[in-house]
PDB file of C-alpha atoms and ligand atoms in Angstrom:
ATOM      1  CA  MET K   1    -108.303-134.038-125.652  1.00 98.00           C
ATOM      2  CA  LEU K   2    -109.903-137.181-127.075  1.00 98.00           C
ATOM      3  CA  LEU K   3    -107.383-139.476-128.641  1.00 98.00           C
ATOM      4  CA  ASN K   4    -107.435-141.966-131.518  1.00 98.00           C
ATOM      5  CA  VAL K   5    -107.342-145.564-130.192  1.00 98.00           C
ATOM      6  CA  ASP K   6    -107.327-149.179-131.126  1.00 98.00           C
ATOM      7  CA  ASP K   7    -109.537-151.115-128.775  1.00 98.00           C
ATOM      8  CA  ARG K   8    -109.727-154.953-129.108  1.00 97.00           C
ATOM      9  CA  GLY K   9    -110.106-158.186-127.255  1.00 96.00           C
ATOM     10  CA  SER K  10    -112.227-158.661-124.188  1.00 95.00           C
ATOM     11  CA  GLY K  11    -111.599-159.221-120.479  1.00 96.00           C
ATOM     12  CA  PRO K  12    -109.833-157.020-117.987  1.00 97.00           C
ATOM     13  CA  ALA K  13    -108.568-153.811-119.621  1.00 98.00           C
ATOM     14  CA  VAL K  14    -104.880-153.290-120.324  1.00 98.00           C
ATOM     15  CA  VAL K  15    -104.007-149.835-121.630  1.00 98.00           C
ATOM     16  CA  LEU K  16    -100.613-149.415-123.361  1.00 99.00           C
ATOM     17  CA  LEU K  17     -98.941-146.018-124.061  1.00 99.00           C
ATOM     18  CA  HIS K  18     -96.333-145.781-126.844  1.00 98.00           C
ATOM     19  CA  GLY K  19     -93.018-144.050-126.839  1.00 98.00           C
ATOM     20  CA  TYR K  20     -91.881-140.891-128.768  1.00 98.00           C
ATOM     21  CA  PRO K  21     -92.087-140.244-131.711  1.00 98.00           C
ATOM     22  CA  LEU K  22     -94.003-143.485-132.413  1.00 98.00           C
ATOM     23  CA  ASN K  23     -97.579-144.525-132.297  1.00 98.00           C
ATOM     24  CA  ARG K  24     -99.981-147.305-131.178  1.00 98.00           C
ATOM     25  CA  THR K  25     -98.778-149.746-133.832  1.00 98.00           C
ATOM     26  CA  MET K  26     -95.610-150.305-131.900  1.00 98.00           C
ATOM     27  CA  TRP K  27     -97.771-152.532-129.635  1.00 98.00           C
ATOM     28  CA  THR K  28     -98.947-154.810-132.558  1.00 98.00           C
ATOM     29  CA  GLU K  29     -96.814-157.867-131.448  1.00 97.00           C
ATOM     30  CA  LEU K  30     -97.622-157.568-127.787  1.00 98.00           C
ATOM     31  CA  ALA K  31    -101.297-156.752-128.277  1.00 98.00           C
ATOM     32  CA  ASP K  32    -101.723-159.857-130.578  1.00 98.00           C
ATOM     33  CA  ARG K  33    -100.537-162.004-127.618  1.00 98.00           C
ATOM     34  CA  LEU K  34    -102.647-160.204-125.007  1.00 98.00           C
ATOM     35  CA  ALA K  35    -105.913-159.848-126.887  1.00 97.00           C
ATOM     36  CA  PRO K  36    -107.064-163.445-126.350  1.00 97.00           C
ATOM     37  CA  ARG K  37    -107.295-162.707-122.590  1.00 97.00           C
ATOM     38  CA  PHE K  38    -107.596-158.999-122.209  1.00 97.00           C
ATOM     39  CA  ARG K  39    -109.285-155.910-123.557  1.00 98.00           C
ATOM     40  CA  VAL K  40    -106.253-154.197-125.036  1.00 98.00           C
ATOM     41  CA  VAL K  41    -106.622-150.417-125.444  1.00 98.00           C
ATOM     42  CA  LEU K  42    -103.968-148.642-127.443  1.00 99.00           C
ATOM     43  CA  PRO K  43    -104.166-144.793-127.606  1.00 98.00           C
ATOM     44  CA  ASP K  44    -102.250-142.596-129.919  1.00 99.00           C
ATOM     45  CA  LEU K  45    -100.769-139.986-127.576  1.00 99.00           C
ATOM     46  CA  PRO K  46    -101.387-136.309-128.532  1.00 98.00           C
ATOM     47  CA  GLY K  47     -99.414-135.380-131.667  1.00 98.00           C
ATOM     48  CA  HIS K  48     -98.838-139.026-132.654  1.00 98.00           C
ATOM     49  CA  GLY K  49    -100.513-141.491-135.009  1.00 98.00           C
ATOM     50  CA  GLY K  50    -104.075-140.699-135.717  1.00 98.00           C
ATOM     51  CA  SER K  51    -104.550-138.228-132.771  1.00 98.00           C
ATOM     52  CA  ASP K  52    -104.664-134.497-133.286  1.00 98.00           C
ATOM     53  CA  ALA K  53    -101.377-132.554-133.153  1.00 98.00           C
ATOM     54  CA  PRO K  54    -102.005-129.180-131.548  1.00 98.00           C
ATOM     55  CA  SER K  55     -99.183-126.604-131.718  1.00 98.00           C
ATOM     56  CA  ARG K  56     -98.380-126.458-127.967  1.00 98.00           C
ATOM     57  CA  PRO K  57     -96.184-128.248-125.407  1.00 98.00           C
ATOM     58  CA  TYR K  58     -97.586-131.571-124.342  1.00 98.00           C
ATOM     59  CA  PRO K  59     -96.902-131.900-120.563  1.00 98.00           C
ATOM     60  CA  MET K  60     -96.963-135.510-119.258  1.00 98.00           C
ATOM     61  CA  GLY K  61     -99.880-134.648-116.904  1.00 98.00           C
ATOM     62  CA  TRP K  62    -101.921-133.231-119.793  1.00 98.00           C
ATOM     63  CA  MET K  63    -101.342-136.316-121.904  1.00 98.00           C
ATOM     64  CA  ALA K  64    -102.361-138.453-118.927  1.00 98.00           C
ATOM     65  CA  ASP K  65    -105.590-136.441-118.679  1.00 98.00           C
ATOM     66  CA  SER K  66    -106.227-137.001-122.364  1.00 98.00           C
ATOM     67  CA  VAL K  67    -105.777-140.807-121.876  1.00 98.00           C
ATOM     68  CA  LEU K  68    -108.312-140.739-119.027  1.00 98.00           C
ATOM     69  CA  GLU K  69    -110.795-138.589-120.935  1.00 98.00           C
ATOM     70  CA  THR K  70    -110.502-141.015-123.882  1.00 98.00           C
ATOM     71  CA  LEU K  71    -110.881-144.139-121.597  1.00 98.00           C
ATOM     72  CA  ASP K  72    -113.891-142.611-119.995  1.00 98.00           C
ATOM     73  CA  ALA K  73    -115.504-141.817-123.393  1.00 98.00           C
ATOM     74  CA  LEU K  74    -114.917-145.435-124.492  1.00 98.00           C
ATOM     75  CA  GLY K  75    -116.432-146.765-121.241  1.00 97.00           C
ATOM     76  CA  VAL K  76    -113.279-148.527-120.148  1.00 98.00           C
ATOM     77  CA  PRO K  77    -113.856-149.386-116.496  1.00 96.00           C
ATOM     78  CA  SER K  78    -111.363-148.407-113.771  1.00 95.00           C
ATOM     79  CA  PRO K  79    -109.291-149.644-112.325  1.00 98.00           C
ATOM     80  CA  PHE K  80    -107.399-150.879-115.312  1.00 98.00           C
ATOM     81  CA  VAL K  81    -103.775-152.080-115.917  1.00 98.00           C
ATOM     82  CA  LEU K  82    -101.633-149.356-117.376  1.00 98.00           C
ATOM     83  CA  GLY K  83     -98.395-149.873-119.295  1.00 98.00           C
ATOM     84  CA  GLY K  84     -96.134-147.379-120.903  1.00 99.00           C
ATOM     85  CA  LEU K  85     -92.841-147.392-122.772  1.00 99.00           C
ATOM     86  CA  SER K  86     -90.370-144.560-122.424  1.00 98.00           C
ATOM     87  CA  MET K  87     -92.338-141.362-122.920  1.00 98.00           C
ATOM     88  CA  GLY K  88     -95.461-143.611-122.507  1.00 99.00           C
ATOM     89  CA  GLY K  89     -93.944-144.627-119.112  1.00 98.00           C
ATOM     90  CA  TYR K  90     -93.536-140.962-118.190  1.00 98.00           C
ATOM     91  CA  VAL K  91     -97.232-140.440-118.899  1.00 99.00           C
ATOM     92  CA  ALA K  92     -98.162-143.615-117.004  1.00 98.00           C
ATOM     93  CA  GLN K  93     -96.231-142.383-113.966  1.00 98.00           C
ATOM     94  CA  ALA K  94     -97.985-139.028-114.106  1.00 98.00           C
ATOM     95  CA  LEU K  95    -101.362-140.749-114.337  1.00 98.00           C
ATOM     96  CA  ALA K  96    -100.565-143.131-111.476  1.00 98.00           C
ATOM     97  CA  VAL K  97     -99.356-140.256-109.180  1.00 98.00           C
ATOM     98  CA  GLU K  98    -102.045-137.739-110.134  1.00 98.00           C
ATOM     99  CA  HIS K  99    -104.954-140.085-110.352  1.00 98.00           C
ATOM    100  CA  PRO K 100    -104.401-142.855-107.846  1.00 96.00           C
ATOM    101  CA  GLY K 101    -107.192-145.398-107.949  1.00 95.00           C
ATOM    102  CA  ARG K 102    -107.403-145.372-111.719  1.00 98.00           C
ATOM    103  CA  PRO K 103    -104.687-147.926-112.470  1.00 98.00           C
ATOM    104  CA  ARG K 104    -104.622-151.273-110.527  1.00 98.00           C
ATOM    105  CA  GLY K 105    -101.316-152.283-111.856  1.00 98.00           C
ATOM    106  CA  LEU K 106     -98.444-150.619-113.784  1.00 98.00           C
ATOM    107  CA  VAL K 107     -95.991-151.904-116.345  1.00 98.00           C
ATOM    108  CA  LEU K 108     -93.190-149.384-116.852  1.00 98.00           C
ATOM    109  CA  MET K 109     -91.119-150.428-119.839  1.00 98.00           C
ATOM    110  CA  ASN K 110     -87.730-148.965-120.884  1.00 98.00           C
ATOM    111  CA  THR K 111     -88.478-145.758-119.055  1.00 98.00           C
ATOM    112  CA  ARG K 112     -87.147-143.605-116.307  1.00 98.00           C
ATOM    113  CA  ALA K 113     -88.349-141.573-113.316  1.00 98.00           C
ATOM    114  CA  ILE K 114     -85.813-138.812-113.233  1.00 98.00           C
ATOM    115  CA  ALA K 115     -86.286-135.494-115.049  1.00 98.00           C
ATOM    116  CA  ASP K 116     -84.137-134.136-117.919  1.00 98.00           C
ATOM    117  CA  THR K 117     -80.855-132.357-117.105  1.00 98.00           C
ATOM    118  CA  ALA K 118     -80.672-128.698-118.175  1.00 98.00           C
ATOM    119  CA  GLU K 119     -78.581-129.814-121.144  1.00 98.00           C
ATOM    120  CA  GLN K 120     -81.029-132.484-122.245  1.00 98.00           C
ATOM    121  CA  ALA K 121     -83.868-129.954-121.971  1.00 98.00           C
ATOM    122  CA  ARG K 122     -81.945-127.409-124.064  1.00 98.00           C
ATOM    123  CA  ASN K 123     -81.253-130.088-126.755  1.00 98.00           C
ATOM    124  CA  ARG K 124     -84.916-130.913-126.899  1.00 98.00           C
ATOM    125  CA  GLU K 125     -85.888-127.237-127.313  1.00 98.00           C
ATOM    126  CA  GLN K 126     -83.282-126.931-130.100  1.00 98.00           C
ATOM    127  CA  THR K 127     -84.676-129.971-131.956  1.00 98.00           C
ATOM    128  CA  ALA K 128     -88.268-128.767-131.436  1.00 98.00           C
ATOM    129  CA  ALA K 129     -87.469-125.397-132.916  1.00 98.00           C
ATOM    130  CA  GLN K 130     -85.605-126.967-135.814  1.00 98.00           C
ATOM    131  CA  VAL K 131     -88.426-129.398-136.675  1.00 98.00           C
ATOM    132  CA  GLU K 132     -91.034-126.514-136.522  1.00 97.00           C
ATOM    133  CA  GLN K 133     -88.882-124.328-138.798  1.00 98.00           C
ATOM    134  CA  THR K 134     -88.084-126.969-141.408  1.00 98.00           C
ATOM    135  CA  GLY K 135     -91.301-129.031-141.161  1.00 98.00           C
ATOM    136  CA  ASP K 136     -89.023-132.048-141.628  1.00 98.00           C
ATOM    137  CA  VAL K 137     -88.955-134.865-139.112  1.00 98.00           C
ATOM    138  CA  GLY K 138     -86.454-136.786-141.223  1.00 98.00           C
ATOM    139  CA  PRO K 139     -83.343-135.814-139.262  1.00 98.00           C
ATOM    140  CA  VAL K 140     -84.991-136.781-135.895  1.00 98.00           C
ATOM    141  CA  ALA K 141     -85.815-140.135-137.382  1.00 98.00           C
ATOM    142  CA  GLN K 142     -82.283-140.663-138.645  1.00 97.00           C
ATOM    143  CA  ALA K 143     -80.699-139.708-135.346  1.00 97.00           C
ATOM    144  CA  MET K 144     -83.117-141.876-133.281  1.00 97.00           C
ATOM    145  CA  LEU K 145     -83.382-145.085-135.291  1.00 96.00           C
ATOM    146  CA  PRO K 146     -79.919-146.572-134.327  1.00 95.00           C
ATOM    147  CA  ARG K 147     -80.646-145.694-130.542  1.00 97.00           C
ATOM    148  CA  LEU K 148     -84.061-147.395-130.543  1.00 98.00           C
ATOM    149  CA  LEU K 149     -83.142-150.909-131.666  1.00 98.00           C
ATOM    150  CA  ALA K 150     -80.234-153.169-130.814  1.00 98.00           C
ATOM    151  CA  ALA K 151     -77.877-153.778-133.691  1.00 96.00           C
ATOM    152  CA  SER K 152     -78.767-157.501-133.567  1.00 97.00           C
ATOM    153  CA  SER K 153     -82.456-156.721-133.911  1.00 97.00           C
ATOM    154  CA  ILE K 154     -81.742-154.526-136.974  1.00 95.00           C
ATOM    155  CA  ALA K 155     -79.679-157.315-138.520  1.00 95.00           C
ATOM    156  CA  ASN K 156     -81.897-160.274-137.651  1.00 95.00           C
ATOM    157  CA  GLN K 157     -85.384-158.923-137.867  1.00 95.00           C
ATOM    158  CA  PRO K 158     -86.062-157.910-141.449  1.00 88.00           C
ATOM    159  CA  GLY K 159     -88.504-154.979-141.827  1.00 96.00           C
ATOM    160  CA  LEU K 160     -88.360-154.027-138.133  1.00 97.00           C
ATOM    161  CA  SER K 161     -86.201-150.814-138.594  1.00 96.00           C
ATOM    162  CA  GLU K 162     -88.190-149.885-141.702  1.00 97.00           C
ATOM    163  CA  ARG K 163     -91.386-150.033-139.609  1.00 98.00           C
ATOM    164  CA  VAL K 164     -89.973-148.014-136.761  1.00 98.00           C
ATOM    165  CA  GLU K 165     -88.616-145.407-139.232  1.00 98.00           C
ATOM    166  CA  ARG K 166     -92.019-145.175-140.981  1.00 98.00           C
ATOM    167  CA  MET K 167     -93.739-144.551-137.650  1.00 98.00           C
ATOM    168  CA  MET K 168     -91.330-141.704-136.844  1.00 98.00           C
ATOM    169  CA  LEU K 169     -91.650-140.203-140.346  1.00 98.00           C
ATOM    170  CA  ASP K 170     -95.424-140.210-140.030  1.00 98.00           C
ATOM    171  CA  THR K 171     -95.331-138.223-136.830  1.00 98.00           C
ATOM    172  CA  ARG K 172     -96.130-134.580-137.633  1.00 98.00           C
ATOM    173  CA  PRO K 173     -93.699-131.766-136.826  1.00 98.00           C
ATOM    174  CA  ALA K 174     -96.107-130.208-134.359  1.00 98.00           C
ATOM    175  CA  GLY K 175     -96.363-133.575-132.580  1.00 98.00           C
ATOM    176  CA  VAL K 176     -92.601-134.025-132.332  1.00 98.00           C
ATOM    177  CA  ALA K 177     -92.192-130.465-131.002  1.00 98.00           C
ATOM    178  CA  GLY K 178     -94.996-130.763-128.603  1.00 98.00           C
ATOM    179  CA  ALA K 179     -93.703-134.000-127.122  1.00 98.00           C
ATOM    180  CA  LEU K 180     -90.095-132.827-126.916  1.00 98.00           C
ATOM    181  CA  ARG K 181     -91.219-129.633-124.992  1.00 98.00           C
ATOM    182  CA  GLY K 182     -93.512-131.663-122.709  1.00 98.00           C
ATOM    183  CA  MET K 183     -90.717-134.118-121.878  1.00 98.00           C
ATOM    184  CA  ALA K 184     -88.240-131.250-121.246  1.00 98.00           C
ATOM    185  CA  ILE K 185     -90.537-129.913-118.469  1.00 98.00           C
ATOM    186  CA  ARG K 186     -91.608-133.160-116.908  1.00 98.00           C
ATOM    187  CA  PRO K 187     -91.043-133.233-113.166  1.00 97.00           C
ATOM    188  CA  ASP K 188     -88.701-135.628-111.440  1.00 97.00           C
ATOM    189  CA  ARG K 189     -90.920-138.522-110.309  1.00 97.00           C
ATOM    190  CA  LEU K 190     -88.373-140.575-108.244  1.00 97.00           C
ATOM    191  CA  ALA K 191     -89.575-139.068-104.966  1.00 97.00           C
ATOM    192  CA  ASP K 192     -93.229-139.726-105.969  1.00 98.00           C
ATOM    193  CA  LEU K 193     -92.707-143.423-106.729  1.00 98.00           C
ATOM    194  CA  PRO K 194     -93.025-144.553-103.036  1.00 98.00           C
ATOM    195  CA  ARG K 195     -96.606-143.270-103.106  1.00 97.00           C
ATOM    196  CA  ILE K 196     -97.510-145.620-105.992  1.00 97.00           C
ATOM    197  CA  SER K 197     -98.862-148.634-104.078  1.00 96.00           C
ATOM    198  CA  VAL K 198    -100.199-150.724-106.900  1.00 98.00           C
ATOM    199  CA  PRO K 199     -98.172-153.740-108.098  1.00 98.00           C
ATOM    200  CA  THR K 200     -95.636-152.574-110.734  1.00 98.00           C
ATOM    201  CA  LEU K 201     -93.636-154.512-113.225  1.00 98.00           C
ATOM    202  CA  VAL K 202     -90.523-152.636-114.409  1.00 98.00           C
ATOM    203  CA  VAL K 203     -89.153-153.963-117.745  1.00 98.00           C
ATOM    204  CA  ALA K 204     -85.649-152.999-118.915  1.00 98.00           C
ATOM    205  CA  SER K 205     -83.357-154.221-121.710  1.00 98.00           C
ATOM    206  CA  ASP K 206     -79.656-154.813-121.416  1.00 98.00           C
ATOM    207  CA  GLN K 207     -78.967-153.197-124.819  1.00 98.00           C
ATOM    208  CA  ASP K 208     -81.135-150.137-124.293  1.00 98.00           C
ATOM    209  CA  ALA K 209     -79.154-147.101-125.597  1.00 98.00           C
ATOM    210  CA  ILE K 210     -81.636-144.629-124.118  1.00 98.00           C
ATOM    211  CA  VAL K 211     -82.522-145.885-120.643  1.00 97.00           C
ATOM    212  CA  PRO K 212     -79.669-147.746-118.794  1.00 97.00           C
ATOM    213  CA  VAL K 213     -80.646-150.736-116.653  1.00 98.00           C
ATOM    214  CA  ALA K 214     -79.388-148.829-113.602  1.00 97.00           C
ATOM    215  CA  GLU K 215     -82.337-146.380-114.026  1.00 97.00           C
ATOM    216  CA  ALA K 216     -84.834-149.167-114.092  1.00 98.00           C
ATOM    217  CA  GLN K 217     -83.198-150.584-110.981  1.00 98.00           C
ATOM    218  CA  ALA K 218     -83.557-147.219-109.300  1.00 97.00           C
ATOM    219  CA  MET K 219     -87.252-147.077-110.161  1.00 98.00           C
ATOM    220  CA  ALA K 220     -87.889-150.567-108.941  1.00 98.00           C
ATOM    221  CA  ALA K 221     -86.129-149.794-105.718  1.00 98.00           C
ATOM    222  CA  ALA K 222     -88.255-146.699-105.087  1.00 98.00           C
ATOM    223  CA  LEU K 223     -91.555-148.530-105.871  1.00 98.00           C
ATOM    224  CA  PRO K 224     -93.086-150.186-102.840  1.00 97.00           C
ATOM    225  CA  ALA K 225     -94.625-153.258-104.836  1.00 97.00           C
ATOM    226  CA  SER K 226     -92.343-153.812-107.778  1.00 98.00           C
ATOM    227  CA  ARG K 227     -90.641-156.449-109.755  1.00 98.00           C
ATOM    228  CA  LEU K 228     -87.868-155.839-112.203  1.00 98.00           C
ATOM    229  CA  VAL K 229     -87.288-157.916-115.351  1.00 98.00           C
ATOM    230  CA  VAL K 230     -84.304-157.285-117.638  1.00 98.00           C
ATOM    231  CA  ILE K 231     -84.738-158.582-121.207  1.00 98.00           C
ATOM    232  CA  PRO K 232     -81.390-159.730-122.606  1.00 98.00           C
ATOM    233  CA  GLY K 233     -80.075-158.955-126.054  1.00 97.00           C
ATOM    234  CA  VAL K 234     -82.513-156.180-127.126  1.00 98.00           C
ATOM    235  CA  GLY K 235     -82.689-152.411-127.160  1.00 98.00           C
ATOM    236  CA  HIS K 236     -85.147-149.600-126.268  1.00 98.00           C
ATOM    237  CA  LEU K 237     -88.158-151.106-128.068  1.00 98.00           C
ATOM    238  CA  SER K 238     -88.367-154.389-126.144  1.00 98.00           C
ATOM    239  CA  PRO K 239     -91.963-155.211-126.976  1.00 98.00           C
ATOM    240  CA  MET K 240     -91.178-155.041-130.728  1.00 98.00           C
ATOM    241  CA  GLU K 241     -87.685-156.638-130.562  1.00 98.00           C
ATOM    242  CA  ALA K 242     -88.561-159.506-128.128  1.00 98.00           C
ATOM    243  CA  PRO K 243     -92.294-159.797-127.981  1.00 98.00           C
ATOM    244  CA  ASP K 244     -92.373-163.325-126.633  1.00 98.00           C
ATOM    245  CA  ALA K 245     -90.011-162.427-123.663  1.00 98.00           C
ATOM    246  CA  VAL K 246     -91.921-159.339-122.882  1.00 98.00           C
ATOM    247  CA  PHE K 247     -95.234-161.122-123.156  1.00 98.00           C
ATOM    248  CA  GLN K 248     -93.995-163.844-120.802  1.00 98.00           C
ATOM    249  CA  ALA K 249     -92.993-161.256-118.217  1.00 98.00           C
ATOM    250  CA  ILE K 250     -96.198-159.198-118.466  1.00 98.00           C
ATOM    251  CA  GLY K 251     -98.407-162.409-118.779  1.00 96.00           C
ATOM    252  CA  SER K 252     -97.228-163.672-115.479  1.00 96.00           C
ATOM    253  CA  PHE K 253     -97.524-160.259-113.874  1.00 98.00           C
ATOM    254  CA  LEU K 254    -101.163-160.011-115.082  1.00 97.00           C
ATOM    255  CA  THR K 255    -101.906-163.531-113.968  1.00 96.00           C
ATOM    256  CA  ALA K 256    -100.633-162.676-110.453  1.00 96.00           C
ATOM    257  CA  LEU K 257    -102.737-159.476-110.485  1.00 96.00           C
ATOM    258  CA  GLY K 258    -105.858-161.516-111.155  1.00 89.00           C
TER     259      GLY K 258
HETATM  260  C1  MLT H 301     -88.971-142.433-126.038  1.00 78.35           C
HETATM  261  O1  MLT H 301     -88.542-143.469-126.467  1.00 78.35           O
HETATM  262  O2  MLT H 301     -90.183-142.221-125.708  1.00 78.35           O
HETATM  263  C2  MLT H 301     -88.060-141.217-125.805  1.00 78.35           C
HETATM  264  O3  MLT H 301     -86.815-141.586-126.313  1.00 78.35           O
HETATM  265  C3  MLT H 301     -87.984-140.847-124.439  1.00 78.35           C
HETATM  266  C4  MLT H 301     -86.959-139.632-124.187  1.00 78.35           C
HETATM  267  O4  MLT H 301     -86.565-139.016-125.183  1.00 78.35           O
HETATM  268  O5  MLT H 301     -86.802-139.333-123.082  1.00 78.35           O
END
């Protein structure tokens, strides 16, 4: 499936995949900092932002294939640098494992390699069914907002939580349900990580309520060519909450990649 994208800047391509249930605009701060040196490509994953929202589950591998189809249609040359946050990181891992040779470097932000527990998968199905029945993503947004941002970011960065809430409320019910069902069936990637030979930067945050730092450490330990950076004082959406610190980590990773 072809995706809606923002494509700006010039230079080596950096493709960034957003988290659930957000969209490409979560990268605004980071993309502004990268665009003077890189071609920054920001797809809306299926069901999110300006991309279509088919009524079906969105497996991570299918979303990865949609990203590749879109990059090919745009003429983005391979190999490219691929970054993903949370669900975007699940998709990035699927792409790196299933299409080795397409990425030349990975940035895995506030994400994990392990699959859902049976209970997590059941909860996702319950939420998906509820959103489909009611057509209302409001309760999902209300439940997620305090888990996405550190309390200090909400207090000190006026407008940030409203922006994140707006992104969630703009996500269509079919997109929320499709992503939830896709995440619930995602495979455990921890055993695949040793096969990812490209340099990988793992970014975690010490106030992340969704992905504990220990899970980022486990990923970094399983990846043959990885570096872990822990951003202090911020939550799950580190590129929005601490764009300078995340840019510094990614900028030096990209410089070393060449
Ligand atoms: C995300 O931020 O993409 C999601 O919280 C990931 C998840 O629910 O596993």
